[in-house]
Each structure stands twice: as C-alpha cells, then as structure tokens.
PDB file of C-alpha atoms in Angstrom:
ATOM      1  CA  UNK W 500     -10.721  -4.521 -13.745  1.00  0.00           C
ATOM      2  CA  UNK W 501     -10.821  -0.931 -11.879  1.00  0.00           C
ATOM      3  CA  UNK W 502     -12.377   2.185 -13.306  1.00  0.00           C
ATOM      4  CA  UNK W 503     -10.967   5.185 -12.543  1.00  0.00           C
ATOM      5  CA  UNK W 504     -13.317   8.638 -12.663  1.00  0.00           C
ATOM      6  CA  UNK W 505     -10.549  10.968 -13.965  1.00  0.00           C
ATOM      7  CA  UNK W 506     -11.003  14.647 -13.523  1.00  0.00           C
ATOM      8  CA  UNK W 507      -7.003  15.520 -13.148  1.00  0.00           C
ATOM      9  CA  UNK W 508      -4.343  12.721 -13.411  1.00  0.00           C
ATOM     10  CA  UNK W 509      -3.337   9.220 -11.878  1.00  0.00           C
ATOM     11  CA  UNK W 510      -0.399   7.168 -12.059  1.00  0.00           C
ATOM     12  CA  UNK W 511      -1.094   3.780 -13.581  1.00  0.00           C
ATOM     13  CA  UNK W 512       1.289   0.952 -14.743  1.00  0.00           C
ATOM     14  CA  UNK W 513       2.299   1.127 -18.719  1.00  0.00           C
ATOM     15  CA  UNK W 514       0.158  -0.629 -20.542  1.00  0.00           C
ATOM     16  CA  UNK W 515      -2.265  -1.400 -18.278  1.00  0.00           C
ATOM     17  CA  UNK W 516      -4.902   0.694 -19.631  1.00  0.00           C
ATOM     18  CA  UNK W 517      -8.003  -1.448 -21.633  1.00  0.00           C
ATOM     19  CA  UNK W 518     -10.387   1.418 -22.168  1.00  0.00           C
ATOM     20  CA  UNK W 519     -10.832   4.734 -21.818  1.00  0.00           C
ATOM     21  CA  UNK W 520     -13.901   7.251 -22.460  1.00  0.00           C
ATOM     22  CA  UNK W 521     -13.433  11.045 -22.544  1.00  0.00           C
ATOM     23  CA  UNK W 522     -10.638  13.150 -23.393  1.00  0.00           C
ATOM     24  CA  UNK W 523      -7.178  11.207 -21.784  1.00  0.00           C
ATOM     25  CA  UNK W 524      -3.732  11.773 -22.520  1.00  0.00           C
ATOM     26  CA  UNK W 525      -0.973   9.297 -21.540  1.00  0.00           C
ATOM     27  CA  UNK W 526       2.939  10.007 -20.704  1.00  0.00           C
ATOM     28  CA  UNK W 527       5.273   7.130 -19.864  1.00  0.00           C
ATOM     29  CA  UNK W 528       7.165   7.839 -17.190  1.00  0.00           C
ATOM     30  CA  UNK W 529       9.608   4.301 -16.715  1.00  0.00           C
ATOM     31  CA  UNK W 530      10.301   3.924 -13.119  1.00  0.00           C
ATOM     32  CA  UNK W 531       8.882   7.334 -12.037  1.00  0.00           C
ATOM     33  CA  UNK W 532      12.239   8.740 -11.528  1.00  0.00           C
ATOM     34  CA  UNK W 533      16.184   7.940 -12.458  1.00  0.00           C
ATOM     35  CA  UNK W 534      16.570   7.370  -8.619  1.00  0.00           C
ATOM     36  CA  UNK W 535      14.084   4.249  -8.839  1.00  0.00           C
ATOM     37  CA  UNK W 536      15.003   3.694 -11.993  1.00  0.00           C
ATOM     38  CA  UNK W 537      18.707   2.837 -10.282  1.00  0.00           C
ATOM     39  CA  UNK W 538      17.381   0.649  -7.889  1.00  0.00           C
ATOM     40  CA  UNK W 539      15.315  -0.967  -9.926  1.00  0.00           C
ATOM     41  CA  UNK W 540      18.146  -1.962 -12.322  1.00  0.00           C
ATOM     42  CA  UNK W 541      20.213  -3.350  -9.261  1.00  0.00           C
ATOM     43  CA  UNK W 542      16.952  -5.150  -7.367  1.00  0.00           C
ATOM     44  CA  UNK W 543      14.835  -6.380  -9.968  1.00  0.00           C
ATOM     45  CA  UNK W 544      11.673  -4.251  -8.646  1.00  0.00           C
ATOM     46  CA  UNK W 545       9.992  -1.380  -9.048  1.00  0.00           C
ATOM     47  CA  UNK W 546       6.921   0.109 -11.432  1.00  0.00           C
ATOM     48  CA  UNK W 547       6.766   0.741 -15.240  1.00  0.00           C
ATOM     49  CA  UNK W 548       4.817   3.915 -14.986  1.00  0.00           C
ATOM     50  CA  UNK W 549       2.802   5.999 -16.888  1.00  0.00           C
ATOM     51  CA  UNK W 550       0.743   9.690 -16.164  1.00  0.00           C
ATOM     52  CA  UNK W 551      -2.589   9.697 -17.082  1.00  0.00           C
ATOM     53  CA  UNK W 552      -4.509  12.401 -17.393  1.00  0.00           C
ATOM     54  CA  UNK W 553      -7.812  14.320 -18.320  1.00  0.00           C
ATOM     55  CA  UNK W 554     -11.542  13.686 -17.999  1.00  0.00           C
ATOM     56  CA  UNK W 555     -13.081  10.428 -18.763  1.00  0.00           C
ATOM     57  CA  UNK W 556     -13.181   6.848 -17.372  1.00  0.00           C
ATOM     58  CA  UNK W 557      -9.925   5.037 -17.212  1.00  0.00           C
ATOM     59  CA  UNK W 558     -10.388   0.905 -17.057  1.00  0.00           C
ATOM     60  CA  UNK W 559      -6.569  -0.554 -16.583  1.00  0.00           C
ATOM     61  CA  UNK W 560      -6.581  -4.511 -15.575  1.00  0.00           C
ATOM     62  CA  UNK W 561      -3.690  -6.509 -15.403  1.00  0.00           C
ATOM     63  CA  UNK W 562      -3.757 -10.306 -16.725  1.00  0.00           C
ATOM     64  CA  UNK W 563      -7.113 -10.782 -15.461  1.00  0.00           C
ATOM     65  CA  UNK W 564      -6.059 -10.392 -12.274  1.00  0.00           C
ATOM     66  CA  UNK W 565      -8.251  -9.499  -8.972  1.00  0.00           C
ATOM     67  CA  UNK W 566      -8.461  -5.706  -8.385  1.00  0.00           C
ATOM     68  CA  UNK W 567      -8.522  -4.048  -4.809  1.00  0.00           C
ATOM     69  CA  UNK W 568      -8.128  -0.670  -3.502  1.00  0.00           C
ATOM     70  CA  UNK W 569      -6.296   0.577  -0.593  1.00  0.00           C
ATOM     71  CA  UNK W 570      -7.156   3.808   0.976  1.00  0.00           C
ATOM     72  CA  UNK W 571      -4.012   5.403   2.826  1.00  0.00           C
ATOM     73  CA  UNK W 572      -4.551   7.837   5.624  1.00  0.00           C
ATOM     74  CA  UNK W 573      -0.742   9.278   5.947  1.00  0.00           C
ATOM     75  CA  UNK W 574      -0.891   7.324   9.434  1.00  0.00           C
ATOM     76  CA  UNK W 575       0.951   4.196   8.564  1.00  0.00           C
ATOM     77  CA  UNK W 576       2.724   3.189   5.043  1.00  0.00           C
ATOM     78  CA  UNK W 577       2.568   0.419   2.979  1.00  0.00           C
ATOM     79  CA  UNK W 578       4.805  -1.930   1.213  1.00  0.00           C
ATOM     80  CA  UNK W 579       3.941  -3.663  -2.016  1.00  0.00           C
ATOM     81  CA  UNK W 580       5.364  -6.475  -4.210  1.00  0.00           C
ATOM     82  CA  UNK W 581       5.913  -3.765  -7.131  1.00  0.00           C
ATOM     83  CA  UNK W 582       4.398  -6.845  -9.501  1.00  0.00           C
ATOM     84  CA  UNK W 583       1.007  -6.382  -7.554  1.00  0.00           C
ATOM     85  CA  UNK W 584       0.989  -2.579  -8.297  1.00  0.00           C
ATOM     86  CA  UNK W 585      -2.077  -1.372 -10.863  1.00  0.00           C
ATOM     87  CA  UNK W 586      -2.486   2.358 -10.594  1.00  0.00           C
ATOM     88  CA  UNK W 587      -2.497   4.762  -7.441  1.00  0.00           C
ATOM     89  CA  UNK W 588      -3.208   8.352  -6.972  1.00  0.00           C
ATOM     90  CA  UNK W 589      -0.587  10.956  -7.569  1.00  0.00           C
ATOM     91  CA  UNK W 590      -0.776  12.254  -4.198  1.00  0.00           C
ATOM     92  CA  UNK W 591       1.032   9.004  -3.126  1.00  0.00           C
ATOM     93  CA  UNK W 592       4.841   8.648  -3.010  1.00  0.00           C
ATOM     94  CA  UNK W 593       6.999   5.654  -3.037  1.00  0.00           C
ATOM     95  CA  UNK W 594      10.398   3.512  -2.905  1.00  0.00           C
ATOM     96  CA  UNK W 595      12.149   0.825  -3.583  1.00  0.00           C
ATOM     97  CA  UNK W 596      13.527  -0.470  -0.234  1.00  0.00           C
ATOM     98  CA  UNK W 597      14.859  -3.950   1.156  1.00  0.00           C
ATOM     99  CA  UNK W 598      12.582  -6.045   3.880  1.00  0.00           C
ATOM    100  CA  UNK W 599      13.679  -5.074   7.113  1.00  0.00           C
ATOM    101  CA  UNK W 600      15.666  -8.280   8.442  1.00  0.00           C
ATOM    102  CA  UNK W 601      16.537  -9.791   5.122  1.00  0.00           C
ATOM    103  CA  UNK W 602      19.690  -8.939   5.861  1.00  0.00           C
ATOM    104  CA  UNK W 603      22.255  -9.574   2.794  1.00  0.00           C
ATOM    105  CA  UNK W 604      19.826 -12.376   1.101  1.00  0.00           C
ATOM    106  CA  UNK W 605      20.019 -11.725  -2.593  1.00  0.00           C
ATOM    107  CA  UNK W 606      16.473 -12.628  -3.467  1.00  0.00           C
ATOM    108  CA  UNK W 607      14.225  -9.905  -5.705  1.00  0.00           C
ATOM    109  CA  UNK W 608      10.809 -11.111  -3.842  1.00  0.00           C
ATOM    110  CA  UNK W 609      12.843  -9.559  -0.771  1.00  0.00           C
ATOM    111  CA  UNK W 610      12.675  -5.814  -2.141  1.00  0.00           C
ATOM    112  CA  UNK W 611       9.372  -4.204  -2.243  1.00  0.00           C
ATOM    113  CA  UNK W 612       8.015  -1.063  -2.976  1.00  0.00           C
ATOM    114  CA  UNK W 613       6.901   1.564  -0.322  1.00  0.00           C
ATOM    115  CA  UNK W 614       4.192   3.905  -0.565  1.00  0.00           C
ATOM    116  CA  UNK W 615       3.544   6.806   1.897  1.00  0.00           C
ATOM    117  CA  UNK W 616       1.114  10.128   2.214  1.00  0.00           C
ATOM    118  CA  UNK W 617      -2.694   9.804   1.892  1.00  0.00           C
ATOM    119  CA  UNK W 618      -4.363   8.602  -1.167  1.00  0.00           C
ATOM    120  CA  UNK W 619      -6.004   5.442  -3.027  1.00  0.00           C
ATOM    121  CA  UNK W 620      -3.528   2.828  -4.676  1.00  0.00           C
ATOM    122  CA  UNK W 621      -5.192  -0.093  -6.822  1.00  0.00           C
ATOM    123  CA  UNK W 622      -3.438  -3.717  -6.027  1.00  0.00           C
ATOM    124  CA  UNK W 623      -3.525  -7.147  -7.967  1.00  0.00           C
ATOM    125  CA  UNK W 624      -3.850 -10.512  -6.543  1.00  0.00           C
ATOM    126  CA  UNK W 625      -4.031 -13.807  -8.186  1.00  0.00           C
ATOM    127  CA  UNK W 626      -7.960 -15.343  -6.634  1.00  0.00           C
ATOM    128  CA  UNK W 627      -9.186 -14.123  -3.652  1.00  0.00           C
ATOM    129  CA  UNK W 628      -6.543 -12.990  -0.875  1.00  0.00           C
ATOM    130  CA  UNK W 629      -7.069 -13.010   2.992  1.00  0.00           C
ATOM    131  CA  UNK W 630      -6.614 -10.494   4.965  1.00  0.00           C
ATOM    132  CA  UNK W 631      -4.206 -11.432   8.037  1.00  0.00           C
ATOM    133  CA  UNK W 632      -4.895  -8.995  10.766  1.00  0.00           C
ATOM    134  CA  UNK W 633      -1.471  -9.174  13.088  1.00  0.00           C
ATOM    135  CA  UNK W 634      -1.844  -9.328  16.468  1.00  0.00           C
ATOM    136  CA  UNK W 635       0.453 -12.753  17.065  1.00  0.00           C
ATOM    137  CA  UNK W 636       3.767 -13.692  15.172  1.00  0.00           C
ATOM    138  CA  UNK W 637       2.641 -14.024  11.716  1.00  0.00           C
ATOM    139  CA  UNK W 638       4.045 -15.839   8.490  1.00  0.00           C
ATOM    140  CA  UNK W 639       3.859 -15.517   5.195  1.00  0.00           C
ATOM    141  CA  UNK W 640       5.915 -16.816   2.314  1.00  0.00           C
ATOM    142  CA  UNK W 641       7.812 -14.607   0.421  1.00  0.00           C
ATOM    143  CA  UNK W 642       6.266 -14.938  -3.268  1.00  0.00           C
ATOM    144  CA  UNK W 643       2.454 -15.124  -1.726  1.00  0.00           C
ATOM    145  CA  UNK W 644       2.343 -11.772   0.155  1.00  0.00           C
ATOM    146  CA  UNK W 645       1.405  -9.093  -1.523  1.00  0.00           C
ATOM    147  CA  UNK W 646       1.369  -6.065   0.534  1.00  0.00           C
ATOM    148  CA  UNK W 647       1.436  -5.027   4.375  1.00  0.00           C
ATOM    149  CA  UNK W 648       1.588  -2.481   6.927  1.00  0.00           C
ATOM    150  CA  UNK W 649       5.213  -0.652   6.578  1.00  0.00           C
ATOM    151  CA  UNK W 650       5.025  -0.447  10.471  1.00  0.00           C
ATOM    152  CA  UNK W 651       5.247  -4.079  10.697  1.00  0.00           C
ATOM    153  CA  UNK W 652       8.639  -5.401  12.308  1.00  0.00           C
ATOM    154  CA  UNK W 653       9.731  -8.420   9.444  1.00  0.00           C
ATOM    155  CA  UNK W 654      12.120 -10.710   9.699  1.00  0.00           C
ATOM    156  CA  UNK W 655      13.177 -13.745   7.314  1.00  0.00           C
ATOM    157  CA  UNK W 656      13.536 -17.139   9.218  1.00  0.00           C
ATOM    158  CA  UNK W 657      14.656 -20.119   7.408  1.00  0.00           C
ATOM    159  CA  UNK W 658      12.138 -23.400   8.437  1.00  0.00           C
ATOM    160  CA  UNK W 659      14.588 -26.089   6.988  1.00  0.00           C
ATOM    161  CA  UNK W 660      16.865 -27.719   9.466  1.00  0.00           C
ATOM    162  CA  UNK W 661      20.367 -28.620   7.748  1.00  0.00           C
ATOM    163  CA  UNK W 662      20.937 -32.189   8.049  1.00  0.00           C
ATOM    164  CA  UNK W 663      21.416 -35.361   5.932  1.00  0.00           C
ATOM    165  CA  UNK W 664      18.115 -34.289   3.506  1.00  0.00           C
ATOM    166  CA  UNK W 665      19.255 -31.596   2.687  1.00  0.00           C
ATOM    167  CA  UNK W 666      22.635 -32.028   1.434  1.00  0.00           C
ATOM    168  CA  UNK W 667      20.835 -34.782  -0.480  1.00  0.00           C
ATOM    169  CA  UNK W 668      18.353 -32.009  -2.178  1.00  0.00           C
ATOM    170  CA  UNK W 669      15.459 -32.412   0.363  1.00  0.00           C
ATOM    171  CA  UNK W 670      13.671 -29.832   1.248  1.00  0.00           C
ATOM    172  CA  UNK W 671       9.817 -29.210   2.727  1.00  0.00           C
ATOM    173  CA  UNK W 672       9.556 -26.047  -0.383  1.00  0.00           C
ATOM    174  CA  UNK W 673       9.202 -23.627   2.799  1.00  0.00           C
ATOM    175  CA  UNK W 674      12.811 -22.650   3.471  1.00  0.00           C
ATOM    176  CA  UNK W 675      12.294 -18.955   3.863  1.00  0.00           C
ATOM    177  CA  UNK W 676       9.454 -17.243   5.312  1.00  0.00           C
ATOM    178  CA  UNK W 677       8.848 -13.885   6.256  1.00  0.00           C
ATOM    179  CA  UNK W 678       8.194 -13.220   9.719  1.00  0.00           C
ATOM    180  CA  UNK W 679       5.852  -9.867  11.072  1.00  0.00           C
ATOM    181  CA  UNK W 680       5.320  -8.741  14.354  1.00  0.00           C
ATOM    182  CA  UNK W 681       3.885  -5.472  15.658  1.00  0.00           C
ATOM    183  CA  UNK W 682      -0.168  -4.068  14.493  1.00  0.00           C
ATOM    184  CA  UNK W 683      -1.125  -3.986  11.081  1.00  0.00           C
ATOM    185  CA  UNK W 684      -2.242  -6.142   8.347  1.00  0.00           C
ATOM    186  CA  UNK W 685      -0.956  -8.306   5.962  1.00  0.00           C
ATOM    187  CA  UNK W 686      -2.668  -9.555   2.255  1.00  0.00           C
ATOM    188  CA  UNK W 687      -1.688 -13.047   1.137  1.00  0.00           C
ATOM    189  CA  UNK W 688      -2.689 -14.415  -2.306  1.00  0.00           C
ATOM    190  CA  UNK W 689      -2.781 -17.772  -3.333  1.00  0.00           C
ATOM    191  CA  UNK W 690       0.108 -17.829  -5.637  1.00  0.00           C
ATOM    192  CA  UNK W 691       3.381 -18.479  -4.299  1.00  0.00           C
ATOM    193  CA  UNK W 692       5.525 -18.005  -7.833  1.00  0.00           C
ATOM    194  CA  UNK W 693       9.061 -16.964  -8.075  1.00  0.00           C
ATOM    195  CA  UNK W 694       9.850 -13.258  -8.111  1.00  0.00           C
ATOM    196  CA  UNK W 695      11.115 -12.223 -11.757  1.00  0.00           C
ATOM    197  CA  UNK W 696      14.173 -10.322 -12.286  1.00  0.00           C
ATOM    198  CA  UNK W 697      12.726  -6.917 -12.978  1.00  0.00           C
ATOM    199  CA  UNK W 698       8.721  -6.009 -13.547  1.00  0.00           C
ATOM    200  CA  UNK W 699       8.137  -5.222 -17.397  1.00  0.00           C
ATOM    201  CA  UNK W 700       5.116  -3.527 -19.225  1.00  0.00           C
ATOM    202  CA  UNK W 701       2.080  -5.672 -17.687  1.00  0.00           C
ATOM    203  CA  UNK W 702      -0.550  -7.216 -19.908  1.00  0.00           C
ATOM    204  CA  UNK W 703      -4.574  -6.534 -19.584  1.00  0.00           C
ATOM    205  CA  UNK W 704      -7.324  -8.866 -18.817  1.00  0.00           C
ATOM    206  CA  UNK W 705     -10.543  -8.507 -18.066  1.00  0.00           C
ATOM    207  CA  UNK W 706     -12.639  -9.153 -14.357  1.00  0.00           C
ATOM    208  CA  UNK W 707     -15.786  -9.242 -13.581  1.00  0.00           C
ATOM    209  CA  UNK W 708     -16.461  -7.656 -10.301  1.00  0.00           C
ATOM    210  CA  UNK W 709     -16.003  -9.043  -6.981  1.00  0.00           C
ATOM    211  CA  UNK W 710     -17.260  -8.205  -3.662  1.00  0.00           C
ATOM    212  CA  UNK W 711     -14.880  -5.936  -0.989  1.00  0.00           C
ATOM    213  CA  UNK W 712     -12.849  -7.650   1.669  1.00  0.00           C
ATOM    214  CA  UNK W 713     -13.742  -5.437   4.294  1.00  0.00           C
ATOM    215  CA  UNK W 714     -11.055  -4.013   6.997  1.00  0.00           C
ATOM    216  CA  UNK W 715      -8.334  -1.846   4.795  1.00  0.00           C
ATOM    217  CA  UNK W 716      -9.219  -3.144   1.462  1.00  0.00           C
ATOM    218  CA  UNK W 717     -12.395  -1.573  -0.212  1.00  0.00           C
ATOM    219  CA  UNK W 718     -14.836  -2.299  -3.157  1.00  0.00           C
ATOM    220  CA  UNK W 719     -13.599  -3.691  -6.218  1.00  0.00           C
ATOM    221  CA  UNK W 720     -15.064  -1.179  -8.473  1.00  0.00           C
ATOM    222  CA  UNK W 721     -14.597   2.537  -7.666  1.00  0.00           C
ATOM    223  CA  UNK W 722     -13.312   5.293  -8.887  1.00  0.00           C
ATOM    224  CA  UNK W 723     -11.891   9.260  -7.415  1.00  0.00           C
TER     225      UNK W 723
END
C-alpha cells in the first residue's frame, strides 16, 4: 500500500484507491486520452486512469501487491508493464509503444508503457523484485520484468533450438527472452504469468510496509 500526501492532484489507476482522509475528488479518465485509448484497444496495454485530487491522504494498493516508487529526473525514461502501474504524478507523461526489437511478434507482454519528464510514479511487483543493474548483456523474461531504463537497447532472442522436440511439443518454457544492452537498470519480479489481453479496473489489497531497494527505487511508504 502507498500513501499519497495530496495537496493538488495525482493520477492513479481506477479503482485502486482503499482510503482516503480529507477533502478528495475523483474523475475517471479511461486510458488518459483517445490516442492511448486506440492503442490500447489494438495492443492489449495501457492504464485505466483516474484524476485525483484535493487535500488529504490518498492510500491506493493493488491486489496486495508490493509497492515501490520511482523518482524520474527527465534524464532517462522509463518503460513499464502498464499491469505494474499504481499511481504517478501528473507532471509525468506517457505511451504506449512496442519493445524495440520485437519486431512483428504479436505478443501483448511485448508493448509497454513509457513514461518521460521528472516526477514520482508508484509500481507493483508480485514479492520482492531485484534490481539488475546493466552493465553486461542482460536477460529477462518477458512476463517477469516489470520496468527498465527506456535508454536500454532490447532485443527478443528465442533460446529454443528447432529440432525433433519441438515439433513433438518440447520445449525448456524459455523460448523468448528479452535481451538489454547499454546503462540502466532493469526490475524483475518473481512472477512470470502470461500478459492479459487488455489491463481492466485493478482490485485493492492491503501491504504492510517493506523496506526500500536502494539504487532507483525508494521507500515503500512516502508520499509528495
């Protein structure tokens, strides 16, 4: 669970608020635009929205999922499974974009959402993620990362050989990964399920909680 300190207006996902104190009004807002609202339809990804605002304490949770924030500088981007997506601050923009080097593949988990400028954006994870500093060829499969610096190179390599196994259905359950080279980070969670076909209103849960991990992502708790 993440408070948010409101004294103006944040962007949260619909229906992921489970308290509030203070004076708070709330304004659904779909996709946050007809333009992601578009890609959205054709992709499968994107973020239910809604505009909070007022003065008070905001708590928003999401399945009892682990909260972490993300403090953005303007000086690099970063991309985002748009399922992992809690709440960020208006001052924030983003899109709907494909991984660089997935080429024509037709999976959802392959479009992600991009957020730019300089502002605090609230993440999910399902347990504990780790924090992959990249500084070597990294991998990651495609349902278990989360999020990741937008000036990463990525790339989507297939690990299963074609042979005998697999025309008989074989497979090691690692054909794709997603390949990043370059400086930046990368948050994996230990979940690897399959993407859904388009993000609806999110359920709430409650956290206790947990301690920072350090590097980009900071305390659990906070608020603006």
């Amino acid at each position: 669970m993440v408070r948010v300190g409101l004294a103006g207006e944040v962007m949260a996902r619909a229906g992921s608020m489970v308290a509030y104190q203070g004076q708070l009004e709330f304004e659904a807002l779909g996709s946050g635009g007809i333009g992601r609202f578009l890609k959205q339809a054709l992709t499968g990804e994107g973020v239910p929205l809604m505009k909070v605002r007022g003065h008070g304490d905001l708590f928003l949770a999401d399945a009892a999922q682990d909260v972490h924030l993300v403090d953005l500088d303007g000086s690099d981007g970063l991309t985002i499974n748009g399922a992992n997506v809690l709440a960020f601050e208006p001052t924030l923009s983003y899109d709907i974009r494909r991984v660089q080097g997935a080429g024509g593949a037709g999976n959802a988990g392959l479009f992600n959402c991009v957020f730019t400028g300089r502002g605090r954006i609230a993440i999910t994870t399902k347990g504990q993620p780790v924090v992959l500093n990249v500084d070597q060829p990294t991998y990651a499969d495609p349902q278990a990362a989360v999020a990741w610096s937008s000036s990463l190179q990525t790339g989507l390599q297939s690990n299963d050989s074609f042979g005998l196994g697999t025309l008989l259905g074989r497979s090691t359950g690692e054909r794709f990964t997603l390949s990043f080279h370059g400086r930046g980070f990368v948050v994996v969670q230990a979940s690897e399920e399959p993407p859904v076909s388009a993000v609806g209103g999110s359920g709430s849960g409650e956290q206790s909680g947990q301690s920072g991990l350090g590097g980009a992502l900071g305390n659990l708790l906070g608020g603006r």
